[in-house]
GROMACS .gro file of C-alpha atoms in nm:
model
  410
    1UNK     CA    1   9.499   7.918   7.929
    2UNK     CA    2   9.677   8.043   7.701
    3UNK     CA    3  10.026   8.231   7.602
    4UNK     CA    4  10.076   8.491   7.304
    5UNK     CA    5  10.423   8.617   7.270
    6UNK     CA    6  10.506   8.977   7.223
    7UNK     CA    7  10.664   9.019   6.923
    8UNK     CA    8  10.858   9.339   7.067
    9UNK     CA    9  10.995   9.178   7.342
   10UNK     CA   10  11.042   8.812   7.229
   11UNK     CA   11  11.367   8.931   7.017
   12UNK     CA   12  11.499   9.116   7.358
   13UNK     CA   13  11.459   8.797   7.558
   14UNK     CA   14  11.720   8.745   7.815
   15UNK     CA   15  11.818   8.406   7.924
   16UNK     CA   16  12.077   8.299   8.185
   17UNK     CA   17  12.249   8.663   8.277
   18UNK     CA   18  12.473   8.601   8.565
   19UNK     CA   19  12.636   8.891   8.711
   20UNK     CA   20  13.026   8.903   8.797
   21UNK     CA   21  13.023   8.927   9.126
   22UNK     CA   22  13.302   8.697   9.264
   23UNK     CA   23  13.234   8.752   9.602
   24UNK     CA   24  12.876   8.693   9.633
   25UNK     CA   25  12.737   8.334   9.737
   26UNK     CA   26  12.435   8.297   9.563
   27UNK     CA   27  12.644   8.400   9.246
   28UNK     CA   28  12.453   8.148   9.048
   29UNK     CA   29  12.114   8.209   9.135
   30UNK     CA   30  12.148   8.592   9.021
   31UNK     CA   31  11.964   8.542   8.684
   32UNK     CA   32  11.651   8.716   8.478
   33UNK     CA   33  11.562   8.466   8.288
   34UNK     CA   34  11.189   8.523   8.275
   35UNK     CA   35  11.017   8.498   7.906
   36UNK     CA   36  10.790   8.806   7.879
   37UNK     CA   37  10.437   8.639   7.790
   38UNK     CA   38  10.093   8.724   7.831
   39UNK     CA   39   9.879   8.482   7.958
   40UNK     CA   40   9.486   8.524   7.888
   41UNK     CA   41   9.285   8.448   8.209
   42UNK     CA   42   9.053   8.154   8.230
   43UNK     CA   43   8.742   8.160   8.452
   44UNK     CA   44   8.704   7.901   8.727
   45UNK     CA   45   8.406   7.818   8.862
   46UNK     CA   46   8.459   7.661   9.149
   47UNK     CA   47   8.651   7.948   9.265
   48UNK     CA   48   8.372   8.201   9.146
   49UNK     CA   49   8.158   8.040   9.346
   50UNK     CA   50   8.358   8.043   9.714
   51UNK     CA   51   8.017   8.174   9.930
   52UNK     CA   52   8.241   8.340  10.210
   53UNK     CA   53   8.423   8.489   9.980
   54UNK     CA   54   8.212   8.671   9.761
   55UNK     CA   55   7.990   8.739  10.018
   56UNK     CA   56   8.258   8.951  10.201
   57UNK     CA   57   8.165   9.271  10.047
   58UNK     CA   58   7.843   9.251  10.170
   59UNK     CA   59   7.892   9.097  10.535
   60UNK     CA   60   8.168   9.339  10.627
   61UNK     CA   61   7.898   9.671  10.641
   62UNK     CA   62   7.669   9.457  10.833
   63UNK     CA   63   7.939   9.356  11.051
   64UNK     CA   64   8.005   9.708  11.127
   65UNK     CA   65   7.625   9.803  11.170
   66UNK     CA   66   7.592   9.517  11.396
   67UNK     CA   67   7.856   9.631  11.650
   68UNK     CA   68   7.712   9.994  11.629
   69UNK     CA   69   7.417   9.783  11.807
   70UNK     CA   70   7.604   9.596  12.017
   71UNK     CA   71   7.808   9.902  12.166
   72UNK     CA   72   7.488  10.026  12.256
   73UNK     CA   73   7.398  10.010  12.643
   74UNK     CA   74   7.035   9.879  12.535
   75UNK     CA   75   7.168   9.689  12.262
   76UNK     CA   76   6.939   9.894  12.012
   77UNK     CA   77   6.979  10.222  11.848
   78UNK     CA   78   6.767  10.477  11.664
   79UNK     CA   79   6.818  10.540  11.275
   80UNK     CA   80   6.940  10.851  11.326
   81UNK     CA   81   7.257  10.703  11.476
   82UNK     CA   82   7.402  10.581  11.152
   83UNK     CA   83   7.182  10.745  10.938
   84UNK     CA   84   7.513  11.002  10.823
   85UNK     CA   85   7.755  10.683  10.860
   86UNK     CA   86   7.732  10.515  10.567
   87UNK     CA   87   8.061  10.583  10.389
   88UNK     CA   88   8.235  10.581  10.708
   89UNK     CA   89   8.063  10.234  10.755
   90UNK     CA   90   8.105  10.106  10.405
   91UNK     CA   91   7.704  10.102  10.317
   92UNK     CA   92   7.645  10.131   9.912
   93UNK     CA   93   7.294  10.276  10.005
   94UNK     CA   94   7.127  10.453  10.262
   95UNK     CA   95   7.185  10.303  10.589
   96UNK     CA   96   6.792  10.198  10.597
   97UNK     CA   97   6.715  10.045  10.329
   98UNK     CA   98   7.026   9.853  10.385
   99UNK     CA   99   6.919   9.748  10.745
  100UNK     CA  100   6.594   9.616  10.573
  101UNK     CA  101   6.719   9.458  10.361
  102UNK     CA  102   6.844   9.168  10.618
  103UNK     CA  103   6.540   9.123  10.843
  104UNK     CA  104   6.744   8.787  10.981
  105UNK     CA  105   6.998   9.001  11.155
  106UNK     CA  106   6.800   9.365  11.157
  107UNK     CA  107   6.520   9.384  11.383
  108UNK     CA  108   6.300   9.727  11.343
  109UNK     CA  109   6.063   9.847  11.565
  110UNK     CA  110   5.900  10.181  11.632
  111UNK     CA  111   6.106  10.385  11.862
  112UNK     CA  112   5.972  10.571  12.203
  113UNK     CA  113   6.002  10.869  12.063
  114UNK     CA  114   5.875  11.065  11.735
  115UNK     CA  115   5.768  10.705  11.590
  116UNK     CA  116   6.131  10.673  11.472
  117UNK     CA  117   6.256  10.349  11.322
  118UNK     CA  118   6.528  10.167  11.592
  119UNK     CA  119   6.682   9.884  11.478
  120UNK     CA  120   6.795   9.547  11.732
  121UNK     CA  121   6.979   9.238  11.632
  122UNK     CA  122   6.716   8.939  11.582
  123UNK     CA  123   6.832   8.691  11.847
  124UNK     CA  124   6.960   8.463  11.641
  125UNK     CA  125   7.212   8.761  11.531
  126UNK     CA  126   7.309   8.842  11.905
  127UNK     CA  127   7.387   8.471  11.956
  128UNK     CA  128   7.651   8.496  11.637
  129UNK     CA  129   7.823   8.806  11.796
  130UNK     CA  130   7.817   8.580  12.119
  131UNK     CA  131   8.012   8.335  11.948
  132UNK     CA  132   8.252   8.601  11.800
  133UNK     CA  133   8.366   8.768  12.117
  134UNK     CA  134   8.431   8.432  12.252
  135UNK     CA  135   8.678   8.349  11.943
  136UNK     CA  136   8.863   8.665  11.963
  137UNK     CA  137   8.859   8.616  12.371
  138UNK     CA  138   9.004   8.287  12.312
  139UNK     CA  139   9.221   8.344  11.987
  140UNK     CA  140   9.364   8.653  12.087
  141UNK     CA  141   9.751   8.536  12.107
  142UNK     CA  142   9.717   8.390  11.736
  143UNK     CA  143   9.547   8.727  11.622
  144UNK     CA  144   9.772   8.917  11.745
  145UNK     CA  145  10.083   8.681  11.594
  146UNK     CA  146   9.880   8.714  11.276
  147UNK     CA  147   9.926   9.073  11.298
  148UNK     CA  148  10.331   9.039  11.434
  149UNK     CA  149  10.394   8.849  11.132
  150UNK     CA  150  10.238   9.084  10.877
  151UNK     CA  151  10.532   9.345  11.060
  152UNK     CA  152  10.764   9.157  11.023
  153UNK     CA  153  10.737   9.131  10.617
  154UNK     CA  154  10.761   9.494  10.594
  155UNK     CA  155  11.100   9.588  10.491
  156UNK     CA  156  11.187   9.860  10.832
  157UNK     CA  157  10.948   9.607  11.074
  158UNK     CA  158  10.666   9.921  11.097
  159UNK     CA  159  10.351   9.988  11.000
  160UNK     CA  160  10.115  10.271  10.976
  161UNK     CA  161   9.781  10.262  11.173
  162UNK     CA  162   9.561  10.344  10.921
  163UNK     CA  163   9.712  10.111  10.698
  164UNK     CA  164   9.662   9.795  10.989
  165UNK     CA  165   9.322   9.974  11.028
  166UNK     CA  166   9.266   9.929  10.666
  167UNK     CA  167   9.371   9.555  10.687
  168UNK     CA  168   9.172   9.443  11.005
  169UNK     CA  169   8.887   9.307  10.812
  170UNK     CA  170   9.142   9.037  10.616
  171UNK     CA  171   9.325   9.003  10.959
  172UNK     CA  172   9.044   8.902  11.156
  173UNK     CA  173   9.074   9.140  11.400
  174UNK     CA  174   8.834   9.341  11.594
  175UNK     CA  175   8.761   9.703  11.501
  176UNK     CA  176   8.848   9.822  11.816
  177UNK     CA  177   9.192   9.634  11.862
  178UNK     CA  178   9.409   9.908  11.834
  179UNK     CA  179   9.207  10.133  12.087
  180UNK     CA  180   9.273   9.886  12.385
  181UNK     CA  181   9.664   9.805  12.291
  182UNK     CA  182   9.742   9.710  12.666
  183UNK     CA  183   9.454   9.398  12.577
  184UNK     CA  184   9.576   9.309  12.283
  185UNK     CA  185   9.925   9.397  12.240
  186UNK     CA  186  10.250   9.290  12.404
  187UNK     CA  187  10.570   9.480  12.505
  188UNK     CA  188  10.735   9.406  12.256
  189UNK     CA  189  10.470   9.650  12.018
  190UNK     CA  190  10.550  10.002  12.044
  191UNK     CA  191  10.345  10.289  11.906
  192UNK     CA  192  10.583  10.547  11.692
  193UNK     CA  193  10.597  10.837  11.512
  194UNK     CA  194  10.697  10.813  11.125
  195UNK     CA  195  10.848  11.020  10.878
  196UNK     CA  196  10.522  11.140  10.678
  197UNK     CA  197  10.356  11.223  11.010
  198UNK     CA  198  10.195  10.885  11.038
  199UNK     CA  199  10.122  10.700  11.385
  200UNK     CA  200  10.296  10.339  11.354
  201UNK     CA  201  10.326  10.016  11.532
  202UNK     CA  202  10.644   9.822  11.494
  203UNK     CA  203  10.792   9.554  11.691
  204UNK     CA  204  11.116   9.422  11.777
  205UNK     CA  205  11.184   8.990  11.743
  206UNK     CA  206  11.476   8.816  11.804
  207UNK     CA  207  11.326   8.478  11.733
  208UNK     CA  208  11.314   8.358  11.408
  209UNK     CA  209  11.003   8.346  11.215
  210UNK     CA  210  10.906   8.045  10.965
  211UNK     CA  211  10.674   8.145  10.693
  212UNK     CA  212  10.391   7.903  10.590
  213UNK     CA  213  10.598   7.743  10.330
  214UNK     CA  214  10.901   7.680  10.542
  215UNK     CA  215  10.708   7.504  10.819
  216UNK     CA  216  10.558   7.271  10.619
  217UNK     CA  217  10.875   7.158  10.383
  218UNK     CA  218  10.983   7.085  10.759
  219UNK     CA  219  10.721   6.867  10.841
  220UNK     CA  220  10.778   6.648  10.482
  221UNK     CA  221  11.161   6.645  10.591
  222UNK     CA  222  11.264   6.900  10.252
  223UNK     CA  223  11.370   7.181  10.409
  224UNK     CA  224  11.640   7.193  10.709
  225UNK     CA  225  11.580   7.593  10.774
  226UNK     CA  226  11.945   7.675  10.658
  227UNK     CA  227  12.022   7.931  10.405
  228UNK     CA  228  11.957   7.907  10.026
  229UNK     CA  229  11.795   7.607  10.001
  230UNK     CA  230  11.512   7.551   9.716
  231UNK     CA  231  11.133   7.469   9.828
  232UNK     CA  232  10.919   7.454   9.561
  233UNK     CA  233  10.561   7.624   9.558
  234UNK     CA  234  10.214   7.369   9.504
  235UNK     CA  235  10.097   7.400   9.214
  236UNK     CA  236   9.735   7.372   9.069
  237UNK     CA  237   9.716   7.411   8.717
  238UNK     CA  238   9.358   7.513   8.585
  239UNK     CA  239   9.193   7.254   8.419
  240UNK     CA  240   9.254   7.204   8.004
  241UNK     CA  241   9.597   7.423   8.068
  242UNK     CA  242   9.882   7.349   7.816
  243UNK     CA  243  10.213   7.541   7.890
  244UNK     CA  244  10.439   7.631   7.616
  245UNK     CA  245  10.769   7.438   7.620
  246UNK     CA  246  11.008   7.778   7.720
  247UNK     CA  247  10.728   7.861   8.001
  248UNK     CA  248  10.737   7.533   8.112
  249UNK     CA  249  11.099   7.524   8.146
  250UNK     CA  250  11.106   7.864   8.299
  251UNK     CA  251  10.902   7.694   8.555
  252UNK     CA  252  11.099   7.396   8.647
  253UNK     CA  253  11.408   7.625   8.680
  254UNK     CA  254  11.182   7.871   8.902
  255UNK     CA  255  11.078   7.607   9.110
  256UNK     CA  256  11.431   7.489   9.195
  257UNK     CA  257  11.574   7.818   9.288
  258UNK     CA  258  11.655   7.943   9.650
  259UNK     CA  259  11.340   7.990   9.875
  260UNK     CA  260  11.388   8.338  10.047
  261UNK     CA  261  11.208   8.397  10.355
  262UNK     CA  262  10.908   8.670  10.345
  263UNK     CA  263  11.096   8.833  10.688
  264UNK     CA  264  11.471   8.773  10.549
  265UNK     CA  265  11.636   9.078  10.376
  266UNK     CA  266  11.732   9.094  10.047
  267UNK     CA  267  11.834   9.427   9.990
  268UNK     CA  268  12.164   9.229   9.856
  269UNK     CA  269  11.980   9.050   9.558
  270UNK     CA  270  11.922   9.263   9.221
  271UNK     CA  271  11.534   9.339   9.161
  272UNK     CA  272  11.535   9.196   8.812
  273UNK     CA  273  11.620   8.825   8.914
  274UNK     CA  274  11.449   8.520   8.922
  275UNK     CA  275  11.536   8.504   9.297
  276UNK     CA  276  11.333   8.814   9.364
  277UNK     CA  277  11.080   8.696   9.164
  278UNK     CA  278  11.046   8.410   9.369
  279UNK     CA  279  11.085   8.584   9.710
  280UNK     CA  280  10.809   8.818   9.604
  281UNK     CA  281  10.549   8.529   9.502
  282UNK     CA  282  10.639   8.365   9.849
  283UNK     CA  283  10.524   8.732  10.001
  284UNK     CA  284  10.183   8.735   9.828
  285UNK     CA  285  10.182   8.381   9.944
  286UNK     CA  286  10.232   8.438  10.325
  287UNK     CA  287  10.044   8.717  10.291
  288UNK     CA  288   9.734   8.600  10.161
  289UNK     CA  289   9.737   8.262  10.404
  290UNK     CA  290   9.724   8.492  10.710
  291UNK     CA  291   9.393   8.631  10.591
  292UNK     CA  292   9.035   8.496  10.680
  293UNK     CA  293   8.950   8.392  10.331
  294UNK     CA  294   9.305   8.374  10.241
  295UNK     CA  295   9.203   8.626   9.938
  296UNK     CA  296   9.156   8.989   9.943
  297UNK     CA  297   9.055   9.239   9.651
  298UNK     CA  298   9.350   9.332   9.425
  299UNK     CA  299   9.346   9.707   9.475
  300UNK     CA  300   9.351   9.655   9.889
  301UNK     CA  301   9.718   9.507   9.815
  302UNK     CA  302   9.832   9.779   9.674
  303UNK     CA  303   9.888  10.003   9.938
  304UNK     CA  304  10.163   9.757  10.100
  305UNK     CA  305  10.386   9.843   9.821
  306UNK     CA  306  10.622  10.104   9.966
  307UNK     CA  307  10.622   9.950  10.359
  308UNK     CA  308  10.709   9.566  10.196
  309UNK     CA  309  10.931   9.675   9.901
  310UNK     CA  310  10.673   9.528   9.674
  311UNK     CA  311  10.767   9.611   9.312
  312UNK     CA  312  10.540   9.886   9.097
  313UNK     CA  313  10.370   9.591   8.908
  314UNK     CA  314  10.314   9.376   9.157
  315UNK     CA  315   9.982   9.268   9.043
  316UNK     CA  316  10.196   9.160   8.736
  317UNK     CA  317  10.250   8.830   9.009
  318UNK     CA  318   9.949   8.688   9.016
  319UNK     CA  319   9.901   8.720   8.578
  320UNK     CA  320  10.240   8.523   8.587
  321UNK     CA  321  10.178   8.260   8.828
  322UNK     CA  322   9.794   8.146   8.796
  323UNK     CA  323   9.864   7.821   8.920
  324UNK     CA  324   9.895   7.970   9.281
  325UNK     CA  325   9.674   8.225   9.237
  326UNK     CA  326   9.341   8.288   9.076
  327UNK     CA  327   9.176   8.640   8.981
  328UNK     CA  328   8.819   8.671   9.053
  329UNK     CA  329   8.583   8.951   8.877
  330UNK     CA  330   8.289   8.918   9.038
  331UNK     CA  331   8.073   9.176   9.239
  332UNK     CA  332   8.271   9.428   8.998
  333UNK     CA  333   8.610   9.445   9.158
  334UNK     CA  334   8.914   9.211   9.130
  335UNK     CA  335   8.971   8.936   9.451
  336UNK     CA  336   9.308   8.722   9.465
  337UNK     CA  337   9.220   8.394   9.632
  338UNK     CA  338   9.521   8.150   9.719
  339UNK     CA  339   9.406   7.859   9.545
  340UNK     CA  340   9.631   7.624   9.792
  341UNK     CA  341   9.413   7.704  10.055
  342UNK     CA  342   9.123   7.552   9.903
  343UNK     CA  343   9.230   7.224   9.819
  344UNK     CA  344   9.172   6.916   9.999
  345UNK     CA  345   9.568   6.793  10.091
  346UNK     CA  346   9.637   7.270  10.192
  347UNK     CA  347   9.904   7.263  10.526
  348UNK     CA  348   9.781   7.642  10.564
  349UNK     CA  349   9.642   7.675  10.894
  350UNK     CA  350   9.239   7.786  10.897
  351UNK     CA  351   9.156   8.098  11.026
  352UNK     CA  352   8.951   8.100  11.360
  353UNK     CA  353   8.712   8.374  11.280
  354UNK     CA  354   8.648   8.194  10.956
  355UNK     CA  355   8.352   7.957  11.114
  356UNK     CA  356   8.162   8.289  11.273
  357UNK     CA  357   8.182   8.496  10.954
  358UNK     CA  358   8.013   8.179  10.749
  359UNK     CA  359   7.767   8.170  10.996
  360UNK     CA  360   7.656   8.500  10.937
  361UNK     CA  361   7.648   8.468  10.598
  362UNK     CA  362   7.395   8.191  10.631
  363UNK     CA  363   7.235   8.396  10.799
  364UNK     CA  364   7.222   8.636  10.539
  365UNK     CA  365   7.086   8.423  10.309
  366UNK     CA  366   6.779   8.366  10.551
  367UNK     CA  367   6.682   8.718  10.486
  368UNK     CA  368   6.661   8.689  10.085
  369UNK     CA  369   6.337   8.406  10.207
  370UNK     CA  370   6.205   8.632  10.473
  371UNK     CA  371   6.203   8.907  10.169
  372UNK     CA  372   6.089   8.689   9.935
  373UNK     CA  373   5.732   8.531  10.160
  374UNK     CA  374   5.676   8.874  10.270
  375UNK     CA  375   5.611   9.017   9.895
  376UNK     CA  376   5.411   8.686   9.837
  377UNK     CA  377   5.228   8.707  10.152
  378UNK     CA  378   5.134   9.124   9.996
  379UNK     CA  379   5.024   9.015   9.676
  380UNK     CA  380   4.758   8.767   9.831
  381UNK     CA  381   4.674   9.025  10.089
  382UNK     CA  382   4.618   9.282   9.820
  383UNK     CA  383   4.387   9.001   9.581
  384UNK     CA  384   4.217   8.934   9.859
  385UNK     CA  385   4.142   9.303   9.915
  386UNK     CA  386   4.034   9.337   9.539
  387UNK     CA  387   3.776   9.060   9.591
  388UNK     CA  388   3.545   9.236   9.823
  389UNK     CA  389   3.205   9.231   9.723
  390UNK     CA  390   3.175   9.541   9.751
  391UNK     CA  391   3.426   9.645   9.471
  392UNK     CA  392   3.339   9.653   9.119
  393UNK     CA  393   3.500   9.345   9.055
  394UNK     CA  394   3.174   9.187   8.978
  395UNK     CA  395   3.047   9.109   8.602
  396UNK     CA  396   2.664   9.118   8.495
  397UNK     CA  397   2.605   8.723   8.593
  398UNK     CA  398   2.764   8.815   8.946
  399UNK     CA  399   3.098   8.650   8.886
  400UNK     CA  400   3.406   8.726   8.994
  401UNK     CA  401   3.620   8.890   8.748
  402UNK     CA  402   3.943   8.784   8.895
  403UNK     CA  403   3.836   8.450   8.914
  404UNK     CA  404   3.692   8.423   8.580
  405UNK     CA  405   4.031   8.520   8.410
  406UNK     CA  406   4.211   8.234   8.620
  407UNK     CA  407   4.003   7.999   8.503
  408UNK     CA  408   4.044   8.092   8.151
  409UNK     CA  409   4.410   8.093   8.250
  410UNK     CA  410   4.406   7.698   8.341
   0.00000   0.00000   0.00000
């Protein structure tokens, strides 16, 4: 990777700014001392190349196509039912020729009536969603701490519906979860009305919450869970990477100051500091290790901005700090993927829907070989066809055409 200066803003750099404040106790940790850089991004392979991943984009329509089925009394419904649903459902084509295309899950058949296509899941398929109402029968308490958690970070502990609604897929939960809240939720959850005329959930907790980080700087005996003290984030630094000696030591001094909890306040702390800096990283952090994947496209984020106090350019985080995170361009769009979570020594906790969802995607694969021997299987039905004797595939000797040119092929 590497660094060009600005010219403009390398003259304007501001290094070890302490603000007189005599009264304040983390007095010393009140700094900007950040050097403005731009670091070029480097492509990774072996995070380009996550399946489950960058196979999300496609599961997550079929996923919703396969519980249209499922809802179903006869587990099977006519085209017509989702025909018109394929924005609402997040299809990039028409809902058919989508269905068809993943003849491993998708089951057609010719309906009772009209001779309309209905569509089934293949058993193999049904025994997947099996599996997946089982995990969110039995995982239900940790889904739903997933969700108290994500709350919590928010800066007035409240949420808007559509914007959990708009999260569900990275939470793991269930597309229905918030239209059966005495299943799923707790007392201590309460539905509310919001200033913009939103619907929002917020929650009331007295306990104390430990963030990823902080529980396991416990378990290596570094952190105590008192106030101010310094936990440093893993690093993994992409491969060939040579810092520049004033990023470097920007680093080291980074690492050492104060770790702020994603669910403390720090309305007390200026914005500009390193502090902040390092309380927001530890946000995207949290954040991204309660997800499935533990990544989630770019733009998705950026809707939490206002509800966690996220700065304007957040995504100006994850440029800064590529040894915790890693930006991913494929299938068009931008995906932040925690790289801690993929690495062999990672104390973040696996999600429990993770094992279903890479099921199905195996699955998915099985349909690009069903596709593939049922265009070979056409071809040779159609030579076949052409090699009827009584075509005019015959020359004046009697031979076969077609077979005469394939032997002058070999």
């Amino acid at each position: 990777m590497i660094f060009n200066f600005k010219k403009s803003t390398a003259k304007a750099v501001k290094l070890s700014y302490k603000y007189k404040v005599q009264s304040l106790p983390f007095l010393n940790f009140q700094r900007y001392s950040y050097v403005n850089v731009c670091m070029k991004w480097k492509k990774d392979s072996y995070f380009d190349s996550i399946e489950h991943i960058h196979e999300s984009i496609q599961l997550k329509p079929i996923i919703a196509l396969k519980n249209c089925i499922v809802r179903d009394p006869n587990g099977c419904i006519p085209i017509s039912t989702v025909s018109k649903r394929g924005l609402e459902l997040d299809v990039p084509v028409k809902v058919a020729r989508f269905l068809r295309q993943y003849p491993s899950i998708f089951e057609e058949f010719t309906g009772p009536k009209y001779n309309l296509p209905w569509f089934r899941l293949t058993p193999e398929a049904a025994e997947i969603d099996k599996d997946e109402k089982r995990v969110y029968e039995e995982c239900r308490g940790e889904l739903k701490a997933r969700l108290r958690k994500m709350i919590l970070m928010t800066r007035e502990n409240v949420l808007p519906l559509k914007i959990i609604q708009g999260m569900q897929w990275y939470l793991g939960l269930p597309n229905d979860f918030l239209q059966y809240p005495e299943q799923n939720l707790d007392e201590s959850f309460k539905f509310i009305e919001m200033e913009d005329g939103l619907k929002g959930l917020t929650l009331d907790s007295g306990e104390k919450i430990y963030s990823a980080m902080e529980k396991n700087a416990m378990k290596r005996g570094l952190y105590t869970g008192g106030p101010m003290e310094a936990i440093e984030f893993p690093f993994y630094p992409s491969k060939g990477l040579r810092l520049r000696t004033k990023i470097e030591n920007w680093l080291n001094e980074f690492q050492k100051l104060p770790y702020i909890s994603p669910y403390d306040d720090i309305s007390s702390f200026h914005r500009n500091s390193d502090i902040v800096e390092k309380r927001l990283v530890g946000v995207l952090h949290e954040l991204l290790s309660l997800f499935v994947e533990h990544s989630a496209e770019r733009k998705k984020l950026f809707c939490l901005k206002k509800y966690f106090g996220l700065p304007q350019k957040v995504h100006k985080a994850f440029e800064r700090h590529p040894h915790m995170f890693y930006l991913s361009f494929r299938n068009k769009t931008c995906t932040v993927i925690l790289k801690e979570a993929y690495r062999s020594n990672s104390a973040i906790e696996k999600h429990p829907l993770l094992r279903v969802r890479k099921k199905y995607i195996k699955l998915m694969k099985e349909s690009e070989v069903i596709l593939r021997n049922r265009r070979v299987k056409n071809r040779f039905y159609n030579c076949n066809a052409e090699l009827d004797l009584d075509s005019n595939n015959l020359n004046e000797r009697g031979h076969d055409m077609t077979s005469c040119s394939l032997e002058q092929v070999m």
